[in-house]
Amino acid sequence: MKYIEVENYAEMSKKGAALIAAEIVSKEGPVLGLATGSTPVGIYKQLIEWFNEGKLDFSGVTSVNLDEYLGLDGTNPQSYRYFMNDNLFDHINIDKSRTYVPSGIAADLAAEGEAYDKLIKSLGGIDIQLLGIGEDGHIGFNEPDECFTGATHVVDLDESTIEANARFFDSIDDVPRKAITMGMASIMQAKKVLLVANGPKKYDIIQKAFFGPITPKVPASILQLHGDLTVIYSKN
Ligand code: F6R
């Protein structure tokens, strides 16, 4: 593991974006695993800036996102599909038909999960997976549990996650209680993993996840077993 501590969010975002940009410029048809939430927004802004300066070309890029709330379609501003369009895809020259987010409105969610894992395999896996981390240690929406789950699956969100994500909704009652998330297999099989976190609120979980025991009670701790993991933590 490469653990990098930086002073502020801007520095974290620039370093994170540089690692993703390196994949884009060095690989033909790179597959980016992307995340939502507040943490990666600065990385997306930096990537957009480099695109506007003519330094990055996204025309050959494919993306697969980690997760989606159940019951929200892509036109809903709270959905993760909408978030990705709004924070990244609408501002770069990526072919939107090659940007994938699991569907939270599929009639058969088990089949959706299976199809998502097959899709990732058919793309040759993920070149670099970007992750945030929940204060309870979740990655994607893999919440603390008795065991790690490999496949893309439906989860009940923890109360702490619902509370943490209420800031994106009008009221906590509007936060969906379930989500569909990529499981640990696709994440662990990504060739590179980049996890970013910022602020004092994330300090304890970063210590537990990367310097404590590997346990499904702290889902991100499994990443200690990944062969090419970079963690960037910004104190502020
Ligand atoms: C988002 C995701 C989540 C977030 C995590 C941290 O796609 O999978 O695991 O990365 O909840 O969220 P923020 O960055 O808002 O603190």
PDB file of C-alpha atoms and ligand atoms in Angstrom:
ATOM      1  CA  MET A   1       0.000   0.000   0.000  1.00  0.00           C
ATOM      2  CA  LYS A   2       1.109   3.509  -0.761  1.00  0.00           C
ATOM      3  CA  TYR A   3      -0.259   5.816   1.947  1.00  0.00           C
ATOM      4  CA  ILE A   4      -0.013   9.539   1.241  1.00  0.00           C
ATOM      5  CA  GLU A   5      -1.068  12.208   3.719  1.00  0.00           C
ATOM      6  CA  VAL A   6      -1.552  15.713   2.374  1.00  0.00           C
ATOM      7  CA  GLU A   7      -2.530  19.055   3.888  1.00  0.00           C
ATOM      8  CA  ASN A   8      -5.680  19.942   2.033  1.00  0.00           C
ATOM      9  CA  TYR A   9      -8.481  18.860  -0.278  1.00  0.00           C
ATOM     10  CA  ALA A  10      -7.003  20.623  -3.329  1.00  0.00           C
ATOM     11  CA  GLU A  11      -3.748  18.687  -2.986  1.00  0.00           C
ATOM     12  CA  MET A  12      -5.599  15.392  -2.512  1.00  0.00           C
ATOM     13  CA  SER A  13      -7.731  16.085  -5.575  1.00  0.00           C
ATOM     14  CA  LYS A  14      -4.779  16.984  -7.779  1.00  0.00           C
ATOM     15  CA  LYS A  15      -2.760  13.913  -6.775  1.00  0.00           C
ATOM     16  CA  GLY A  16      -5.805  11.653  -7.231  1.00  0.00           C
ATOM     17  CA  ALA A  17      -6.642  13.144 -10.617  1.00  0.00           C
ATOM     18  CA  ALA A  18      -3.027  12.690 -11.732  1.00  0.00           C
ATOM     19  CA  LEU A  19      -3.208   8.945 -11.054  1.00  0.00           C
ATOM     20  CA  ILE A  20      -6.400   8.648 -13.098  1.00  0.00           C
ATOM     21  CA  ALA A  21      -5.011  10.848 -15.879  1.00  0.00           C
ATOM     22  CA  ALA A  22      -1.953   8.577 -16.064  1.00  0.00           C
ATOM     23  CA  GLU A  23      -4.249   5.635 -16.911  1.00  0.00           C
ATOM     24  CA  ILE A  24      -6.071   7.672 -19.548  1.00  0.00           C
ATOM     25  CA  VAL A  25      -2.927   8.761 -21.362  1.00  0.00           C
ATOM     26  CA  SER A  26      -1.023   5.488 -21.064  1.00  0.00           C
ATOM     27  CA  LYS A  27      -3.713   2.905 -21.910  1.00  0.00           C
ATOM     28  CA  GLU A  28      -5.700   2.308 -25.032  1.00  0.00           C
ATOM     29  CA  GLY A  29      -9.375   2.086 -24.044  1.00  0.00           C
ATOM     30  CA  PRO A  30      -8.920   2.404 -20.280  1.00  0.00           C
ATOM     31  CA  VAL A  31     -11.699   1.268 -17.952  1.00  0.00           C
ATOM     32  CA  LEU A  32     -12.187   3.648 -15.035  1.00  0.00           C
ATOM     33  CA  GLY A  33     -14.082   2.566 -11.939  1.00  0.00           C
ATOM     34  CA  LEU A  34     -15.741   5.698 -10.561  1.00  0.00           C
ATOM     35  CA  ALA A  35     -17.371   6.794  -7.323  1.00  0.00           C
ATOM     36  CA  THR A  36     -19.864   9.436  -6.236  1.00  0.00           C
ATOM     37  CA  GLY A  37     -20.118  11.324  -2.936  1.00  0.00           C
ATOM     38  CA  SER A  38     -18.504  14.597  -1.963  1.00  0.00           C
ATOM     39  CA  THR A  39     -14.878  13.410  -1.838  1.00  0.00           C
ATOM     40  CA  PRO A  40     -14.191  12.783  -5.571  1.00  0.00           C
ATOM     41  CA  VAL A  41     -15.801  16.029  -6.780  1.00  0.00           C
ATOM     42  CA  GLY A  42     -12.439  17.859  -6.707  1.00  0.00           C
ATOM     43  CA  ILE A  43     -10.823  15.053  -8.719  1.00  0.00           C
ATOM     44  CA  TYR A  44     -13.565  15.327 -11.342  1.00  0.00           C
ATOM     45  CA  LYS A  45     -13.139  19.132 -11.469  1.00  0.00           C
ATOM     46  CA  GLN A  46      -9.400  18.690 -12.052  1.00  0.00           C
ATOM     47  CA  LEU A  47      -9.971  16.112 -14.813  1.00  0.00           C
ATOM     48  CA  ILE A  48     -12.433  18.491 -16.498  1.00  0.00           C
ATOM     49  CA  GLU A  49      -9.869  21.296 -16.270  1.00  0.00           C
ATOM     50  CA  TRP A  50      -7.195  19.155 -17.933  1.00  0.00           C
ATOM     51  CA  PHE A  51      -9.724  18.152 -20.603  1.00  0.00           C
ATOM     52  CA  ASN A  52     -10.531  21.834 -21.290  1.00  0.00           C
ATOM     53  CA  GLU A  53      -6.822  22.552 -21.594  1.00  0.00           C
ATOM     54  CA  GLY A  54      -6.543  19.813 -24.217  1.00  0.00           C
ATOM     55  CA  LYS A  55      -4.424  17.584 -21.992  1.00  0.00           C
ATOM     56  CA  LEU A  56      -6.898  14.694 -21.708  1.00  0.00           C
ATOM     57  CA  ASP A  57      -9.010  12.874 -24.257  1.00  0.00           C
ATOM     58  CA  PHE A  58     -11.852  10.747 -22.904  1.00  0.00           C
ATOM     59  CA  SER A  59     -13.094   9.493 -26.280  1.00  0.00           C
ATOM     60  CA  GLY A  60     -11.652   6.006 -25.712  1.00  0.00           C
ATOM     61  CA  VAL A  61     -12.596   5.770 -22.026  1.00  0.00           C
ATOM     62  CA  THR A  62     -15.168   3.389 -20.558  1.00  0.00           C
ATOM     63  CA  SER A  63     -16.425   3.883 -17.015  1.00  0.00           C
ATOM     64  CA  VAL A  64     -18.195   1.698 -14.488  1.00  0.00           C
ATOM     65  CA  ASN A  65     -19.621   3.205 -11.334  1.00  0.00           C
ATOM     66  CA  LEU A  66     -19.770   1.578  -7.965  1.00  0.00           C
ATOM     67  CA  ASP A  67     -23.352   1.948  -6.923  1.00  0.00           C
ATOM     68  CA  GLU A  68     -26.841   3.391  -7.206  1.00  0.00           C
ATOM     69  CA  TYR A  69     -29.771   3.965  -4.865  1.00  0.00           C
ATOM     70  CA  LEU A  70     -32.745   1.672  -5.352  1.00  0.00           C
ATOM     71  CA  GLY A  71     -35.834   3.301  -6.748  1.00  0.00           C
ATOM     72  CA  LEU A  72     -34.161   6.344  -8.330  1.00  0.00           C
ATOM     73  CA  ASP A  73     -33.880   6.581 -12.100  1.00  0.00           C
ATOM     74  CA  GLY A  74     -31.170   8.547 -13.862  1.00  0.00           C
ATOM     75  CA  THR A  75     -33.329  11.646 -14.282  1.00  0.00           C
ATOM     76  CA  ASN A  76     -33.664  12.014 -10.505  1.00  0.00           C
ATOM     77  CA  PRO A  77     -31.123  14.631  -9.329  1.00  0.00           C
ATOM     78  CA  GLN A  78     -30.340  12.487  -6.260  1.00  0.00           C
ATOM     79  CA  SER A  79     -29.430   9.458  -8.357  1.00  0.00           C
ATOM     80  CA  TYR A  80     -25.809   8.553  -8.847  1.00  0.00           C
ATOM     81  CA  ARG A  81     -26.287   8.448 -12.626  1.00  0.00           C
ATOM     82  CA  TYR A  82     -27.410  12.071 -12.503  1.00  0.00           C
ATOM     83  CA  PHE A  83     -24.479  12.936 -10.219  1.00  0.00           C
ATOM     84  CA  MET A  84     -21.973  11.449 -12.679  1.00  0.00           C
ATOM     85  CA  ASN A  85     -23.493  13.253 -15.663  1.00  0.00           C
ATOM     86  CA  ASP A  86     -23.570  16.505 -13.734  1.00  0.00           C
ATOM     87  CA  ASN A  87     -20.114  16.312 -12.133  1.00  0.00           C
ATOM     88  CA  LEU A  88     -18.145  14.720 -14.958  1.00  0.00           C
ATOM     89  CA  PHE A  89     -19.676  13.141 -18.052  1.00  0.00           C
ATOM     90  CA  ASP A  90     -21.526  16.257 -19.312  1.00  0.00           C
ATOM     91  CA  HIS A  91     -18.250  18.210 -19.297  1.00  0.00           C
ATOM     92  CA  ILE A  92     -15.892  15.857 -21.163  1.00  0.00           C
ATOM     93  CA  ASN A  93     -15.857  14.014 -24.497  1.00  0.00           C
ATOM     94  CA  ILE A  94     -16.683  10.581 -23.085  1.00  0.00           C
ATOM     95  CA  ASP A  95     -19.114   8.440 -25.094  1.00  0.00           C
ATOM     96  CA  LYS A  96     -22.053   8.301 -22.640  1.00  0.00           C
ATOM     97  CA  SER A  97     -23.129   4.918 -23.982  1.00  0.00           C
ATOM     98  CA  ARG A  98     -19.910   3.563 -22.484  1.00  0.00           C
ATOM     99  CA  THR A  99     -20.538   5.002 -19.009  1.00  0.00           C
ATOM    100  CA  TYR A 100     -22.141   2.375 -16.815  1.00  0.00           C
ATOM    101  CA  VAL A 101     -23.939   2.775 -13.488  1.00  0.00           C
ATOM    102  CA  PRO A 102     -25.872  -0.151 -11.980  1.00  0.00           C
ATOM    103  CA  SER A 103     -29.621   0.334 -12.377  1.00  0.00           C
ATOM    104  CA  GLY A 104     -31.569   0.991  -9.207  1.00  0.00           C
ATOM    105  CA  ILE A 105     -34.872   0.515 -10.973  1.00  0.00           C
ATOM    106  CA  ALA A 106     -34.285  -2.856 -12.665  1.00  0.00           C
ATOM    107  CA  ALA A 107     -37.284  -5.169 -12.281  1.00  0.00           C
ATOM    108  CA  ASP A 108     -34.962  -8.067 -11.454  1.00  0.00           C
ATOM    109  CA  LEU A 109     -32.174  -6.675  -9.281  1.00  0.00           C
ATOM    110  CA  ALA A 110     -30.408 -10.018  -8.850  1.00  0.00           C
ATOM    111  CA  ALA A 111     -30.178 -10.311 -12.640  1.00  0.00           C
ATOM    112  CA  GLU A 112     -28.977  -6.695 -12.819  1.00  0.00           C
ATOM    113  CA  GLY A 113     -26.184  -7.528 -10.371  1.00  0.00           C
ATOM    114  CA  GLU A 114     -25.130 -10.594 -12.359  1.00  0.00           C
ATOM    115  CA  ALA A 115     -25.212  -8.662 -15.628  1.00  0.00           C
ATOM    116  CA  TYR A 116     -23.106  -5.875 -14.096  1.00  0.00           C
ATOM    117  CA  ASP A 117     -20.385  -8.309 -13.000  1.00  0.00           C
ATOM    118  CA  LYS A 118     -20.435  -9.949 -16.446  1.00  0.00           C
ATOM    119  CA  LEU A 119     -20.160  -6.551 -18.081  1.00  0.00           C
ATOM    120  CA  ILE A 120     -17.079  -5.663 -16.007  1.00  0.00           C
ATOM    121  CA  LYS A 121     -15.493  -9.017 -16.933  1.00  0.00           C
ATOM    122  CA  SER A 122     -16.300  -8.482 -20.607  1.00  0.00           C
ATOM    123  CA  LEU A 123     -14.539  -5.102 -20.470  1.00  0.00           C
ATOM    124  CA  GLY A 124     -11.417  -6.906 -19.249  1.00  0.00           C
ATOM    125  CA  GLY A 125     -11.843  -5.649 -15.687  1.00  0.00           C
ATOM    126  CA  ILE A 126     -11.210  -2.221 -14.204  1.00  0.00           C
ATOM    127  CA  ASP A 127      -7.866  -0.482 -14.772  1.00  0.00           C
ATOM    128  CA  ILE A 128      -8.182   1.913 -11.848  1.00  0.00           C
ATOM    129  CA  GLN A 129     -10.943   1.953  -9.262  1.00  0.00           C
ATOM    130  CA  LEU A 130     -11.552   5.233  -7.458  1.00  0.00           C
ATOM    131  CA  LEU A 131     -13.088   4.865  -3.998  1.00  0.00           C
ATOM    132  CA  GLY A 132     -14.260   7.083  -1.166  1.00  0.00           C
ATOM    133  CA  ILE A 133     -14.851   5.611   2.285  1.00  0.00           C
ATOM    134  CA  GLY A 134     -17.802   5.870   4.653  1.00  0.00           C
ATOM    135  CA  GLU A 135     -17.260   6.700   8.313  1.00  0.00           C
ATOM    136  CA  ASP A 136     -18.323   3.110   9.048  1.00  0.00           C
ATOM    137  CA  GLY A 137     -15.694   1.794   6.617  1.00  0.00           C
ATOM    138  CA  HIS A 138     -17.969   1.084   3.671  1.00  0.00           C
ATOM    139  CA  ILE A 139     -16.603   1.150   0.129  1.00  0.00           C
ATOM    140  CA  GLY A 140     -19.152   1.344  -2.624  1.00  0.00           C
ATOM    141  CA  PHE A 141     -22.137   0.498  -0.434  1.00  0.00           C
ATOM    142  CA  ASN A 142     -20.522  -2.600   1.044  1.00  0.00           C
ATOM    143  CA  GLU A 143     -21.552  -2.017   4.643  1.00  0.00           C
ATOM    144  CA  PRO A 144     -19.997  -3.663   7.746  1.00  0.00           C
ATOM    145  CA  ASP A 145     -21.130  -7.290   7.842  1.00  0.00           C
ATOM    146  CA  GLU A 146     -20.252 -10.803   9.004  1.00  0.00           C
ATOM    147  CA  CYS A 147     -18.534 -11.594   5.710  1.00  0.00           C
ATOM    148  CA  PHE A 148     -17.301  -9.888   2.551  1.00  0.00           C
ATOM    149  CA  THR A 149     -19.671 -10.169  -0.452  1.00  0.00           C
ATOM    150  CA  GLY A 150     -18.051 -10.658  -3.830  1.00  0.00           C
ATOM    151  CA  ALA A 151     -20.821 -10.049  -6.334  1.00  0.00           C
ATOM    152  CA  THR A 152     -22.760  -6.911  -7.224  1.00  0.00           C
ATOM    153  CA  HIS A 153     -25.719  -7.047  -4.846  1.00  0.00           C
ATOM    154  CA  VAL A 154     -28.520  -5.180  -3.119  1.00  0.00           C
ATOM    155  CA  VAL A 155     -27.778  -3.838   0.371  1.00  0.00           C
ATOM    156  CA  ASP A 156     -29.677  -2.268   3.247  1.00  0.00           C
ATOM    157  CA  LEU A 157     -27.902   0.976   4.046  1.00  0.00           C
ATOM    158  CA  ASP A 158     -26.677   1.390   7.633  1.00  0.00           C
ATOM    159  CA  GLU A 159     -28.330   4.045   9.764  1.00  0.00           C
ATOM    160  CA  SER A 160     -24.986   5.931   9.905  1.00  0.00           C
ATOM    161  CA  THR A 161     -24.790   5.958   6.087  1.00  0.00           C
ATOM    162  CA  ILE A 162     -28.374   7.212   5.794  1.00  0.00           C
ATOM    163  CA  GLU A 163     -27.544   9.974   8.292  1.00  0.00           C
ATOM    164  CA  ALA A 164     -24.291  10.867   6.503  1.00  0.00           C
ATOM    165  CA  ASN A 165     -26.021  11.056   3.118  1.00  0.00           C
ATOM    166  CA  ALA A 166     -29.042  13.020   4.357  1.00  0.00           C
ATOM    167  CA  ARG A 167     -27.052  16.211   3.562  1.00  0.00           C
ATOM    168  CA  PHE A 168     -27.704  15.523  -0.159  1.00  0.00           C
ATOM    169  CA  PHE A 169     -31.520  15.285   0.335  1.00  0.00           C
ATOM    170  CA  ASP A 170     -34.245  17.678   1.531  1.00  0.00           C
ATOM    171  CA  SER A 171     -34.945  15.454   4.514  1.00  0.00           C
ATOM    172  CA  ILE A 172     -33.491  12.273   6.003  1.00  0.00           C
ATOM    173  CA  ASP A 173     -36.805  10.534   5.218  1.00  0.00           C
ATOM    174  CA  ASP A 174     -36.070  10.998   1.511  1.00  0.00           C
ATOM    175  CA  VAL A 175     -32.807   9.003   1.646  1.00  0.00           C
ATOM    176  CA  PRO A 176     -33.386   5.601   0.019  1.00  0.00           C
ATOM    177  CA  ARG A 177     -32.890   2.737   2.472  1.00  0.00           C
ATOM    178  CA  LYS A 178     -31.452   0.360  -0.106  1.00  0.00           C
ATOM    179  CA  ALA A 179     -28.849   0.473  -2.849  1.00  0.00           C
ATOM    180  CA  ILE A 180     -27.203  -1.784  -5.401  1.00  0.00           C
ATOM    181  CA  THR A 181     -23.435  -1.935  -5.132  1.00  0.00           C
ATOM    182  CA  MET A 182     -20.483  -3.495  -6.845  1.00  0.00           C
ATOM    183  CA  GLY A 183     -19.167  -6.208  -4.532  1.00  0.00           C
ATOM    184  CA  MET A 184     -15.648  -6.851  -3.348  1.00  0.00           C
ATOM    185  CA  ALA A 185     -14.665  -9.152  -6.228  1.00  0.00           C
ATOM    186  CA  SER A 186     -14.737  -6.504  -8.978  1.00  0.00           C
ATOM    187  CA  ILE A 187     -13.141  -3.949  -6.634  1.00  0.00           C
ATOM    188  CA  MET A 188     -10.341  -6.303  -5.555  1.00  0.00           C
ATOM    189  CA  GLN A 189      -9.771  -7.447  -9.147  1.00  0.00           C
ATOM    190  CA  ALA A 190      -9.231  -3.857 -10.328  1.00  0.00           C
ATOM    191  CA  LYS A 191      -5.639  -3.518 -11.489  1.00  0.00           C
ATOM    192  CA  LYS A 192      -5.160  -0.402  -9.369  1.00  0.00           C
ATOM    193  CA  VAL A 193      -7.194   0.988  -6.494  1.00  0.00           C
ATOM    194  CA  LEU A 194      -7.149   4.619  -5.415  1.00  0.00           C
ATOM    195  CA  LEU A 195      -8.970   5.528  -2.193  1.00  0.00           C
ATOM    196  CA  VAL A 196      -9.386   9.154  -1.220  1.00  0.00           C
ATOM    197  CA  ALA A 197     -10.643  10.629   2.053  1.00  0.00           C
ATOM    198  CA  ASN A 198     -10.521  14.030   3.646  1.00  0.00           C
ATOM    199  CA  GLY A 199     -11.162  15.764   6.921  1.00  0.00           C
ATOM    200  CA  PRO A 200     -10.904  14.882  10.619  1.00  0.00           C
ATOM    201  CA  LYS A 201     -14.201  12.933  10.446  1.00  0.00           C
ATOM    202  CA  LYS A 202     -12.490  10.290   8.298  1.00  0.00           C
ATOM    203  CA  TYR A 203      -9.268  10.069  10.344  1.00  0.00           C
ATOM    204  CA  ASP A 204     -10.337   7.226  12.661  1.00  0.00           C
ATOM    205  CA  ILE A 205     -11.743   5.031   9.927  1.00  0.00           C
ATOM    206  CA  ILE A 206      -8.616   5.480   7.805  1.00  0.00           C
ATOM    207  CA  GLN A 207      -6.525   4.289  10.778  1.00  0.00           C
ATOM    208  CA  LYS A 208      -8.804   1.296  11.357  1.00  0.00           C
ATOM    209  CA  ALA A 209      -9.124   0.322   7.704  1.00  0.00           C
ATOM    210  CA  PHE A 210      -5.477   0.528   6.699  1.00  0.00           C
ATOM    211  CA  PHE A 211      -3.535   0.059   9.933  1.00  0.00           C
ATOM    212  CA  GLY A 212      -5.871  -2.312  11.812  1.00  0.00           C
ATOM    213  CA  PRO A 213      -7.026  -5.911  11.355  1.00  0.00           C
ATOM    214  CA  ILE A 214      -8.654  -7.064   8.120  1.00  0.00           C
ATOM    215  CA  THR A 215     -12.301  -7.713   8.933  1.00  0.00           C
ATOM    216  CA  PRO A 216     -15.697  -7.463   7.185  1.00  0.00           C
ATOM    217  CA  LYS A 217     -16.723  -5.247  10.132  1.00  0.00           C
ATOM    218  CA  VAL A 218     -14.482  -2.653   8.444  1.00  0.00           C
ATOM    219  CA  PRO A 219     -15.139  -3.416   4.762  1.00  0.00           C
ATOM    220  CA  ALA A 220     -12.345  -1.197   3.380  1.00  0.00           C
ATOM    221  CA  SER A 221      -9.769  -3.182   5.369  1.00  0.00           C
ATOM    222  CA  ILE A 222      -9.853  -5.895   2.673  1.00  0.00           C
ATOM    223  CA  LEU A 223      -7.977  -3.422   0.449  1.00  0.00           C
ATOM    224  CA  GLN A 224      -4.852  -4.083   2.534  1.00  0.00           C
ATOM    225  CA  LEU A 225      -4.645  -7.297   0.490  1.00  0.00           C
ATOM    226  CA  HIS A 226      -4.681  -5.458  -2.845  1.00  0.00           C
ATOM    227  CA  GLY A 227      -1.364  -5.431  -4.706  1.00  0.00           C
ATOM    228  CA  ASP A 228      -1.600  -1.872  -6.055  1.00  0.00           C
ATOM    229  CA  LEU A 229      -3.430   0.329  -3.573  1.00  0.00           C
ATOM    230  CA  THR A 230      -2.906   4.061  -3.091  1.00  0.00           C
ATOM    231  CA  VAL A 231      -4.629   5.843  -0.215  1.00  0.00           C
ATOM    232  CA  ILE A 232      -4.592   9.629  -0.168  1.00  0.00           C
ATOM    233  CA  TYR A 233      -5.774  11.204   3.068  1.00  0.00           C
ATOM    234  CA  SER A 234      -6.106  14.928   3.430  1.00  0.00           C
ATOM    235  CA  LYS A 235      -6.183  16.250   6.982  1.00  0.00           C
ATOM    236  CA  ASN A 236      -8.498  19.137   6.070  1.00  0.00           C
TER     237      ASN A 236
HETATM  238  C1  F6R B   1     -20.164   6.510  -3.552  1.00  0.00           C
HETATM  239  C2  F6R B   1     -19.757   5.466  -2.655  1.00  0.00           C
HETATM  240  C3  F6R B   1     -19.564   5.673  -1.187  1.00  0.00           C
HETATM  241  C4  F6R B   1     -18.849   6.977  -0.839  1.00  0.00           C
HETATM  242  C5  F6R B   1     -18.741   7.125   0.687  1.00  0.00           C
HETATM  243  C6  F6R B   1     -18.075   8.417   1.087  1.00  0.00           C
HETATM  244  O1  F6R B   1     -20.285   6.015  -4.866  1.00  0.00           O
HETATM  245  O2  F6R B   1     -19.606   4.394  -3.112  1.00  0.00           O
HETATM  246  O3  F6R B   1     -18.820   4.597  -0.677  1.00  0.00           O
HETATM  247  O4  F6R B   1     -17.583   6.978  -1.410  1.00  0.00           O
HETATM  248  O5  F6R B   1     -20.017   7.077   1.245  1.00  0.00           O
HETATM  249  O6  F6R B   1     -18.864   9.490   0.700  1.00  0.00           O
HETATM  250  P1  F6R B   1     -18.348  10.989   0.801  1.00  0.00           P
HETATM  251  O7  F6R B   1     -17.266  11.135  -0.211  1.00  0.00           O
HETATM  252  O8  F6R B   1     -19.543  11.819   0.453  1.00  0.00           O
HETATM  253  O9  F6R B   1     -17.847  11.171   2.195  1.00  0.00           O
END
